[in-house]
Short mmCIF file of C-alpha atoms and ligand atoms in Angstrom, two decimals:
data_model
loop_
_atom_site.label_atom_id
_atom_site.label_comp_id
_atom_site.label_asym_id
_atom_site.label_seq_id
_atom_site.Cartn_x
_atom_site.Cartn_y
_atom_site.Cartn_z
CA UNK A 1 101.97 138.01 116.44
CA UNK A 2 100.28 135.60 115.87
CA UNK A 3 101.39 133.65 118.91
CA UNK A 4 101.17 130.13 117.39
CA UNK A 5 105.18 131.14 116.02
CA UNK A 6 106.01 130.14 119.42
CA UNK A 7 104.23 127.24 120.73
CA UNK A 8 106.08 124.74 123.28
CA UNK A 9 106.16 122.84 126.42
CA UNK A 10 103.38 125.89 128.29
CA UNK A 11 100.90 125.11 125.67
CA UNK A 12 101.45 121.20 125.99
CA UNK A 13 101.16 121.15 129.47
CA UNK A 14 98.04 122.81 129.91
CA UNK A 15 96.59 120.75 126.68
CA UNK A 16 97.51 117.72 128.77
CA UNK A 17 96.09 118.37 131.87
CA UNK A 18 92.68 118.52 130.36
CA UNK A 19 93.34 115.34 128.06
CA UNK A 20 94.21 113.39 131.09
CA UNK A 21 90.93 113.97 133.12
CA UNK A 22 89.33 113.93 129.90
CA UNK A 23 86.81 116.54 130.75
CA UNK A 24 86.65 118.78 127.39
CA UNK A 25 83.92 121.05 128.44
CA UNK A 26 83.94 124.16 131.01
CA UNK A 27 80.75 123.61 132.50
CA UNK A 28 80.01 120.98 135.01
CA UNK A 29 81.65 117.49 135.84
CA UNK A 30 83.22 118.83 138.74
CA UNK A 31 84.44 115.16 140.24
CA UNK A 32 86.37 113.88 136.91
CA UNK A 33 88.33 117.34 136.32
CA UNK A 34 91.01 116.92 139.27
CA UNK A 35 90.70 120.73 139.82
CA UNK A 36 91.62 122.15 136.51
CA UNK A 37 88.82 124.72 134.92
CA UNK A 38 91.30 126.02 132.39
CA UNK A 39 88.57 128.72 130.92
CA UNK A 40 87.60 129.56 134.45
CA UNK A 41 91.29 130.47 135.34
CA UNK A 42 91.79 131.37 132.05
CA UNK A 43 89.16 134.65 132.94
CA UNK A 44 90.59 135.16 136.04
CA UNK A 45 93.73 136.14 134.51
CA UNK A 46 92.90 138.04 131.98
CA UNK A 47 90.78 139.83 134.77
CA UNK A 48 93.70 140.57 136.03
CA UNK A 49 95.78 141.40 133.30
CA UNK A 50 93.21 143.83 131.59
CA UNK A 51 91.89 145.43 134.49
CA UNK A 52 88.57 144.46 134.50
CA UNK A 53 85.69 143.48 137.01
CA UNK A 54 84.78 140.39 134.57
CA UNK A 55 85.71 138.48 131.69
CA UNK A 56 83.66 136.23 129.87
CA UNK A 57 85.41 133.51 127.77
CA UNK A 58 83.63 132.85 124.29
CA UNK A 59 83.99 130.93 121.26
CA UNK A 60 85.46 133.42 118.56
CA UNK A 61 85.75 136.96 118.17
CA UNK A 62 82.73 137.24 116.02
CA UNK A 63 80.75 135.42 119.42
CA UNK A 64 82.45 138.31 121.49
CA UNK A 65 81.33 140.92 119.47
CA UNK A 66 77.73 139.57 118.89
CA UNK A 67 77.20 138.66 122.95
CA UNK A 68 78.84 142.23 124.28
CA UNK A 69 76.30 143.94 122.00
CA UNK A 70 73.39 141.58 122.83
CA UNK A 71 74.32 142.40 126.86
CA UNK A 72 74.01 145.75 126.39
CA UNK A 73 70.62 144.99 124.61
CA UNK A 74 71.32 146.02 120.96
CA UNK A 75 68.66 144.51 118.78
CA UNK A 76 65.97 144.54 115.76
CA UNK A 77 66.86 148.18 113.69
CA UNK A 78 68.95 149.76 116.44
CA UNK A 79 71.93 151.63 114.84
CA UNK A 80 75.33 150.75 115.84
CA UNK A 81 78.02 153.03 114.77
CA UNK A 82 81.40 151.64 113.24
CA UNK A 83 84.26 152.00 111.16
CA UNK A 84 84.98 151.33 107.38
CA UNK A 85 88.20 149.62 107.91
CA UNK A 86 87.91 146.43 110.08
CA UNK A 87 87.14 142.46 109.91
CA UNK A 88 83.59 142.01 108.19
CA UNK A 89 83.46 139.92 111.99
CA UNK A 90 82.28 142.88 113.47
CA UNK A 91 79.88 144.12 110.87
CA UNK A 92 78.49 140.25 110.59
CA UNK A 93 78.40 140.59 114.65
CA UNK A 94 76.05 143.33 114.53
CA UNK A 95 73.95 141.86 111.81
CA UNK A 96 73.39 138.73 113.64
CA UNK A 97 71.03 140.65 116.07
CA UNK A 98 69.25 142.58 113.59
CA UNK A 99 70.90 145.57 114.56
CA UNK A 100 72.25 147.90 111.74
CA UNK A 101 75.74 148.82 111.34
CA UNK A 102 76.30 152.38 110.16
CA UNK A 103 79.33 152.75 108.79
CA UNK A 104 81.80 155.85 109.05
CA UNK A 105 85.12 157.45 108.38
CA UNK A 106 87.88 156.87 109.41
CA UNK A 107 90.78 158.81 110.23
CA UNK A 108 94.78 158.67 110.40
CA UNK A 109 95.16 156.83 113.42
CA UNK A 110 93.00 154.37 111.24
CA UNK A 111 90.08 154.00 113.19
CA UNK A 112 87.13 155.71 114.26
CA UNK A 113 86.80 159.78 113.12
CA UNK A 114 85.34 161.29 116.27
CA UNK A 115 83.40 164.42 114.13
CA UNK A 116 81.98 161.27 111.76
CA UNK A 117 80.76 159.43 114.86
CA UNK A 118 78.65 162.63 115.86
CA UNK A 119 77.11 163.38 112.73
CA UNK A 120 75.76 159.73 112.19
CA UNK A 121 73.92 159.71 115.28
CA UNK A 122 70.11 159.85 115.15
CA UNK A 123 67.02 158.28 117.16
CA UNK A 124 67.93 154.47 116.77
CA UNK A 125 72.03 154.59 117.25
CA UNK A 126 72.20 152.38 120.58
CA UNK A 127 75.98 151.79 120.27
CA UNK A 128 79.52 153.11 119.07
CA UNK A 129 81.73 149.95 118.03
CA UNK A 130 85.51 151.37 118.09
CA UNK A 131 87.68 149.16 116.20
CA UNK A 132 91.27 149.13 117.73
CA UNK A 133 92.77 148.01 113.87
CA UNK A 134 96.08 146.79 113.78
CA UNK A 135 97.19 147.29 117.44
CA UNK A 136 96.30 150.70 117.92
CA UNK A 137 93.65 153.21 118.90
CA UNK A 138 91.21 155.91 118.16
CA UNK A 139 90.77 159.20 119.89
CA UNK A 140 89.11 157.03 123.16
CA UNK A 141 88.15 160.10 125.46
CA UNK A 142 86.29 161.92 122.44
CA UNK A 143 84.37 159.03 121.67
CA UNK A 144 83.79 158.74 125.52
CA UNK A 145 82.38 162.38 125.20
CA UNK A 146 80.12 161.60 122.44
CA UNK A 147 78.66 158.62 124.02
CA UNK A 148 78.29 160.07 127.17
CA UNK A 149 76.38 163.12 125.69
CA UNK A 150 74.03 161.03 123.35
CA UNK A 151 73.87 157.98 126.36
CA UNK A 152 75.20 155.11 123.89
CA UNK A 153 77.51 152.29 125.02
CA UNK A 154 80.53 152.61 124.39
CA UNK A 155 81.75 148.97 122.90
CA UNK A 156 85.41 148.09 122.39
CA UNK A 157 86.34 145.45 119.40
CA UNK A 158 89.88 145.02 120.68
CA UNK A 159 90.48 141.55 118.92
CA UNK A 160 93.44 143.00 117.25
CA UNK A 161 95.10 144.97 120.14
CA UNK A 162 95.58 142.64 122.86
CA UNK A 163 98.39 144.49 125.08
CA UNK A 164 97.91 148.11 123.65
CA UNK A 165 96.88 150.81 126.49
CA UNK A 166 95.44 153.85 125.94
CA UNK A 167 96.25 156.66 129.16
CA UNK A 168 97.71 153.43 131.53
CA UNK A 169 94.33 151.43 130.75
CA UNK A 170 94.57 148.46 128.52
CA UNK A 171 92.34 148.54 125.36
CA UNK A 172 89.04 146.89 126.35
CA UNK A 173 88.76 147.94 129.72
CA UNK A 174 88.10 151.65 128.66
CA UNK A 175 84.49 151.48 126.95
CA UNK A 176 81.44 150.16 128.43
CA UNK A 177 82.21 146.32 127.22
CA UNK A 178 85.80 145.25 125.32
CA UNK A 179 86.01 142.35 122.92
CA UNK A 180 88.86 139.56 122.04
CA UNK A 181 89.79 137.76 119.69
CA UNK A 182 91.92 134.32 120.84
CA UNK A 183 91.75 133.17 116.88
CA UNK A 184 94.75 131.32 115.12
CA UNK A 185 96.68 134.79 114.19
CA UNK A 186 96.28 136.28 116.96
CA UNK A 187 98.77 137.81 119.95
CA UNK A 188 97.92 135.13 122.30
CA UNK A 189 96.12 132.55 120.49
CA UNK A 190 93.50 129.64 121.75
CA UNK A 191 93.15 128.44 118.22
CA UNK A 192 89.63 129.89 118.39
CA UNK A 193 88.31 131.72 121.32
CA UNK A 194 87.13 135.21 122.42
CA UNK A 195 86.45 137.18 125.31
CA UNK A 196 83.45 139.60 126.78
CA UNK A 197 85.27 142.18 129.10
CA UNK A 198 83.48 144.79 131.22
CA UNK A 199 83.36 146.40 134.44
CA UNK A 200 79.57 146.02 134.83
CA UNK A 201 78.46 142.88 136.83
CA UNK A 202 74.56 143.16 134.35
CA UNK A 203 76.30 143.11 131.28
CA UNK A 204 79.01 140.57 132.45
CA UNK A 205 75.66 138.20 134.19
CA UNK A 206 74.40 138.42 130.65
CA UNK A 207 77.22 137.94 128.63
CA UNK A 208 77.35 134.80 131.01
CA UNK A 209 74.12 133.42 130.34
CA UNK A 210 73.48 134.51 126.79
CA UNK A 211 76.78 132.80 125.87
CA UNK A 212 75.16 129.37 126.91
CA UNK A 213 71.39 128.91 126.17
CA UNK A 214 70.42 131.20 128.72
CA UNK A 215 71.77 129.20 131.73
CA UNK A 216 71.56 130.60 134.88
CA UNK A 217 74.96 128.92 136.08
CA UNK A 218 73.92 128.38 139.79
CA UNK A 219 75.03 125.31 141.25
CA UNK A 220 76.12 122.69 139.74
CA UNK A 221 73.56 120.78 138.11
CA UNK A 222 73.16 121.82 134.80
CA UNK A 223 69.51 120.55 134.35
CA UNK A 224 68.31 122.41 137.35
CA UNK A 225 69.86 125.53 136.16
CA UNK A 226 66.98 127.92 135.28
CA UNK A 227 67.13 130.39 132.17
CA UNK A 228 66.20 133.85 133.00
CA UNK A 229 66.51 134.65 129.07
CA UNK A 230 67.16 132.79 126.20
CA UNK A 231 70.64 132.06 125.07
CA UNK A 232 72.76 130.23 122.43
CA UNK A 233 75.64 128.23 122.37
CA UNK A 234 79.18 130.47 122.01
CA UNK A 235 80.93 128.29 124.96
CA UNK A 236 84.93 127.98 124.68
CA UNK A 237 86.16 124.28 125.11
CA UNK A 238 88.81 123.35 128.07
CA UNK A 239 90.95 122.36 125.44
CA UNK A 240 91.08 125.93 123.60
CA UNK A 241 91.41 127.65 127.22
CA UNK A 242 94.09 125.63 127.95
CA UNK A 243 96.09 127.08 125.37
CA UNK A 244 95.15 130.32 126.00
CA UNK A 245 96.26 130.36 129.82
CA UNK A 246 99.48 129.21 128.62
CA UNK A 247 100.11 132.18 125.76
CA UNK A 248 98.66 134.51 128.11
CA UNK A 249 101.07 133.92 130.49
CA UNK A 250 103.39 134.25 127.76
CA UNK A 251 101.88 137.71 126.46
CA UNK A 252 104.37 140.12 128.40
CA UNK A 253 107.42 137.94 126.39
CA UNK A 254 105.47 138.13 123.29
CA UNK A 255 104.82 142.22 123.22
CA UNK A 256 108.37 143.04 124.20
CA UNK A 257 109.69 140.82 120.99
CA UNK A 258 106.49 142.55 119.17
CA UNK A 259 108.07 146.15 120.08
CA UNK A 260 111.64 145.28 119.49
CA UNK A 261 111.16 143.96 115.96
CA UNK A 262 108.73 146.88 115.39
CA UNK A 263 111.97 149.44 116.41
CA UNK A 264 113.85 147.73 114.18
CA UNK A 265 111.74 148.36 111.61
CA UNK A 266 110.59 151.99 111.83
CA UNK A 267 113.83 153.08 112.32
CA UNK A 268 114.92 151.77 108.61
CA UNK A 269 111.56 153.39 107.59
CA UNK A 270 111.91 156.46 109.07
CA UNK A 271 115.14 157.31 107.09
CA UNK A 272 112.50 157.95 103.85
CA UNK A 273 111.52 161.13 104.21
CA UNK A 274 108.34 160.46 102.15
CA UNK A 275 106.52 157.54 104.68
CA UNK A 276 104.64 158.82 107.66
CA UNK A 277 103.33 156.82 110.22
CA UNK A 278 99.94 156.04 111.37
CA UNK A 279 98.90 158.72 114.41
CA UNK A 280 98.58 157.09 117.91
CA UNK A 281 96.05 159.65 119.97
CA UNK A 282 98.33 161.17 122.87
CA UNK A 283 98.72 158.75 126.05
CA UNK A 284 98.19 155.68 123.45
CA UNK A 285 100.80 152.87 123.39
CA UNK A 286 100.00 150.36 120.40
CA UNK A 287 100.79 146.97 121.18
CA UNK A 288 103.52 146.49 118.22
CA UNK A 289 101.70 143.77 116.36
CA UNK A 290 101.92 145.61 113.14
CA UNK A 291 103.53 148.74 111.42
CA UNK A 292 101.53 151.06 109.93
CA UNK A 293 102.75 153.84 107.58
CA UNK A 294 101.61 156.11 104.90
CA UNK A 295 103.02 156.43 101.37
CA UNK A 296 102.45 159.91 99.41
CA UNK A 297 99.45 158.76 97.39
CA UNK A 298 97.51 155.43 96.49
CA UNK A 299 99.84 154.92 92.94
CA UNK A 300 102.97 154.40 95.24
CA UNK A 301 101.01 152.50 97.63
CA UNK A 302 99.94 150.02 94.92
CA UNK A 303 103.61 149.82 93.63
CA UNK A 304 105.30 149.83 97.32
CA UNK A 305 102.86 146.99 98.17
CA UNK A 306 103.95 145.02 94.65
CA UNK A 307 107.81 145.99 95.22
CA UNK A 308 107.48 144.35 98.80
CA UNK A 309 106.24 141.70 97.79
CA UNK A 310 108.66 140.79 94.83
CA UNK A 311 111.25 141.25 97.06
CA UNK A 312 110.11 138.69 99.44
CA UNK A 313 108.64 140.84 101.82
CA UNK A 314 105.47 138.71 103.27
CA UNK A 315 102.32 139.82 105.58
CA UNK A 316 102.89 143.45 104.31
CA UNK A 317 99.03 144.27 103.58
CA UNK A 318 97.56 146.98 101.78
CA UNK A 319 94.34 146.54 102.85
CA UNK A 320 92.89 149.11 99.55
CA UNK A 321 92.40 146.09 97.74
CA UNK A 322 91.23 143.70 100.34
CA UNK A 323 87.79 141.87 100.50
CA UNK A 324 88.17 141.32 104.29
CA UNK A 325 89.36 144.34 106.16
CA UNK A 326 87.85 147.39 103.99
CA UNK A 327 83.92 148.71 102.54
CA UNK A 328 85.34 148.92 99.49
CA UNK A 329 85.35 145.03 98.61
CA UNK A 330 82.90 143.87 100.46
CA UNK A 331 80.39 143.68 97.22
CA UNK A 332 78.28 140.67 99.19
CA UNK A 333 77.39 143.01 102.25
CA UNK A 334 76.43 145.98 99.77
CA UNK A 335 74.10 143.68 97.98
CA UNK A 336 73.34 142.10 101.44
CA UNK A 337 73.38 138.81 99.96
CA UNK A 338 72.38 136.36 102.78
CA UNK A 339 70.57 132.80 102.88
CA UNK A 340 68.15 133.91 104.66
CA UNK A 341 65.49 136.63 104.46
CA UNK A 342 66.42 140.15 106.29
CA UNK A 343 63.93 142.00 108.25
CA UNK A 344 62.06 145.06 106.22
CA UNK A 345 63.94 147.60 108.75
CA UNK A 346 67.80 146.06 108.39
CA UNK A 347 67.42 145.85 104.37
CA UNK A 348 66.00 150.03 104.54
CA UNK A 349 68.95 150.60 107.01
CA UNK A 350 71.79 148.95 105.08
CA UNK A 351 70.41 150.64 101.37
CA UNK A 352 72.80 153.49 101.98
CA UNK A 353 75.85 151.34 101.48
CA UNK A 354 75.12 150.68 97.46
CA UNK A 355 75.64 154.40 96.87
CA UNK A 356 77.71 155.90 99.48
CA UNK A 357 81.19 156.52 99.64
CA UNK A 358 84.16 157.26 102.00
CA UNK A 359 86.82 159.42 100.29
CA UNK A 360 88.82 159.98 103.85
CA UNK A 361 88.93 156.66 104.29
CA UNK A 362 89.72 155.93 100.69
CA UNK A 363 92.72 158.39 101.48
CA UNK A 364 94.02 157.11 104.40
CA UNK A 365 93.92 153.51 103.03
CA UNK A 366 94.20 153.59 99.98
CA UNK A 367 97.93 155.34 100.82
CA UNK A 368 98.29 152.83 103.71
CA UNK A 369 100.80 149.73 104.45
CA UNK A 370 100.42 147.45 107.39
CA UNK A 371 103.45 144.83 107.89
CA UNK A 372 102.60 142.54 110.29
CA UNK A 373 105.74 141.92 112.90
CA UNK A 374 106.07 138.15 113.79
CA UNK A 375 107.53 137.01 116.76
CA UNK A 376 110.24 134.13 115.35
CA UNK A 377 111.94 136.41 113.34
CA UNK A 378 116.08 136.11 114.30
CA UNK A 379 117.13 139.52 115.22
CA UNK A 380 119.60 139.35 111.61
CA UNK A 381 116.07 138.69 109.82
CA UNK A 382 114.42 141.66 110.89
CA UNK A 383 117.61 144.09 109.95
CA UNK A 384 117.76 141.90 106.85
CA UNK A 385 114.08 142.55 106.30
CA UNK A 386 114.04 146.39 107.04
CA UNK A 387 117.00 146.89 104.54
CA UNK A 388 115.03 145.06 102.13
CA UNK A 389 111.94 147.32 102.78
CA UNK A 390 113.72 150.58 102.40
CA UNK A 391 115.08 149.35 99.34
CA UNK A 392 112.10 148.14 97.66
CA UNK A 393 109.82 151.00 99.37
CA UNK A 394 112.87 153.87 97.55
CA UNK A 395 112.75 151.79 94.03
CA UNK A 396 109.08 152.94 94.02
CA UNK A 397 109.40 156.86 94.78
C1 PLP B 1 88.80 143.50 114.36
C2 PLP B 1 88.30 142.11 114.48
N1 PLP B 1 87.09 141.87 115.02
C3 PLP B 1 86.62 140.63 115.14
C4 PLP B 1 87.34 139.55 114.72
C5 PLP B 1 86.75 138.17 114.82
O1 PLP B 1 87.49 137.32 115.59
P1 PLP B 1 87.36 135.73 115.35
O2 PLP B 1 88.18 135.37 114.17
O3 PLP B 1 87.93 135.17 116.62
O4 PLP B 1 85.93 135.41 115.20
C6 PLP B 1 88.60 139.74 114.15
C7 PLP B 1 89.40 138.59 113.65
O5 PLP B 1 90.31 138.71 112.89
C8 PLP B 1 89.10 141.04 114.01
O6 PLP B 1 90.27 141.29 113.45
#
């Protein structure tokens, strides 16, 4: 990732297709678009490729998150269960509803602690939000359990892990509703885009109208539509789909030059004895977009992430000291600092995050690297790169 590195004459076409009818919007207009709906096809295919009943294209990531939540009815005070380490998207996502996110350990596969999930459920938790970080997964049949037994949804935020399948199912498909992210750094990008995922034709019939002001989308006049609920406005453009059905098309190149690289790479690291990598839960393949690994304690971590970086070593993240991936930084959500008044109930649920803290997660990040693996890297870069890491990574130990 991100698939951007590799732009050409896919992405073109498909951008000019839609300039030449000049029909920018996915809705409607049916006589000027010479038969190209680019996000129409665009959710066909990924219907396809992820296995799902029904894909609903969106504007971001954030939208997808907010609109798979809002399908499945999540809403003023209910409790929606997440992890520490992820994108504040899906902790803004949950806020936008009034909903409360309760945030939890994590463990070493970096996401979602199954025994944490359990013991933060109580009366108002609607919703478990897994967070596939980085490419890889939780412990998905656990957290199946647990929501089966306490009848929660089950909501995937896959926007990092396009690709990565968990048992032969690709990530998204497995909870009750999955969510993408098309942004600029992403696997397959659309610029900015997102999708809704899911296998159940209510959620996806909401996720369809709620993602555009309600509408109804029967027939094709757009002022006679009715509005069985009210909506907003999280529509994708033609022009962002179109570049999306061209990297998606691509995405089966991109993840085998993801996984190569990534080879390359663990191999050097796995010559010092003192890195470990991050756990993938059994039947789990990650979809190579980053490598994770463990250093003995946060000091090295610190000093691994410095010696990387002085020796040229880019996208190498350690996300301890990060103000967009971890709790730990994210001083404007503890002090819920927003322009706008909160409700009485969402400022009483989110009080707990001023005093509490996560020491698992503080040990598993805090002693974590993730290098992201790009995708126009020359095969002597990335051996030139992983002797560089080993060297910089053993200066440090
Ligand atoms: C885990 C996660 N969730 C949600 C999002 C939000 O996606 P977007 O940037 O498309 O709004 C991101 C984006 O980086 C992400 O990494």
């Amino acid at each position: 990732m991100p698939g951007f590195e590799l732009f050409g004459d896919a992405e073109r076409k498909e951008l000019n297709d839609v300039l030449d009818n000049g029909v920018l919007m996915r809705y409607g207009f049916d006589g000027m678009r010479k038969g190209h709906w680019k996000a129409k096809t665009l959710e066909h295919e990924l219907e396809k490729q992820l296995g799902a009943k029904h894909v609903q294209l969106v504007s971001s990531g954030t939208a997808a998150v907010s609109v798979a939540l809002a399908s499945a009815g999540v809403g003023a005070g209910d409790e929606v269960i997440m992890p520490t380490f992820t994108f504040v998207a899906s902790f803004e996502a949950v806020m936008m509803l009034g909903a409360i996110p309760v945030l939890v350990e994590i463990d070493d596969t970096l996401t979602l602690d199954p025994k944490a999930v359990e013991k933060a459920i109580t009366s108002k938790t609607k919703a478990v939000m897994v967070v596939h970080m980085c490419g890889s997964m939780a412990d998905l049949d656990a957290l199946q359990t647990i929501c089966k037994k306490h009848q929660l949804v089950l909501v995937e935020d896959a926007c990092q892990a396009i690709g990565a399948t968990y048992k032969g199912k690709p990530l998204g498909s497995i909870g009750d509703l999955g969510c993408f992210s098309f942004d600029f750094v992403k696997t397959i990008t659309c610029g900015e885009g997102g999708a809704v995922i899911t296998d159940n034709k209510d959620f996806y019939l909401k996720a369809d109208h709620f993602s555009d002001h309600g509408h109804d989308h029967v027939g094709n006049d757009r002022g006679a539509e009715t509005h069985p609920f009210m909506g907003y406005n999280f529509r994708i453009s033609e022009l962002h789909a179109a570049v999306g059905l061209a990297q998606l098309r691509r995405l089966d190149e991109f993840l085998s030059i993801q996984k190569k690289h990534y080879a390359v790479l663990r191999e050097a690291l796995s010559q010092i004895p003192e890195i470990t990598f991050r756990t993938v839960p059994e039947g789990g393949e990650e979809n190579y977009g980053f490598l994770n690994f463990f250093l003995p304690d946060l000091e090295t971590a610190k000093n691994a992430s410095k010696a990387l970086k002085e020796a040229g070593i880019d996208g190498c993240f350690h996300y301890y000291d990060n103000n967009w991936h971890y709790i730990r930084k994210w001083q404007h959500l503890k002090d819920m600092k927003t322009l706008y008044p909160l409700s009485k109930e969402v400022r009483d649920g989110l009080k707990y995050l001023q005093t509490k803290t996560f020491p698992q997660s503080d040990r598993y990040i805090g002693r974590n690297i993730s290098c992201l693996i790009k995708l126009s890297w020359p095969e002597e870069e990335v051996r030139a790169r992983a002797s560089k890491m080993v060297k910089a990574i053993k200066g440090v130990l």
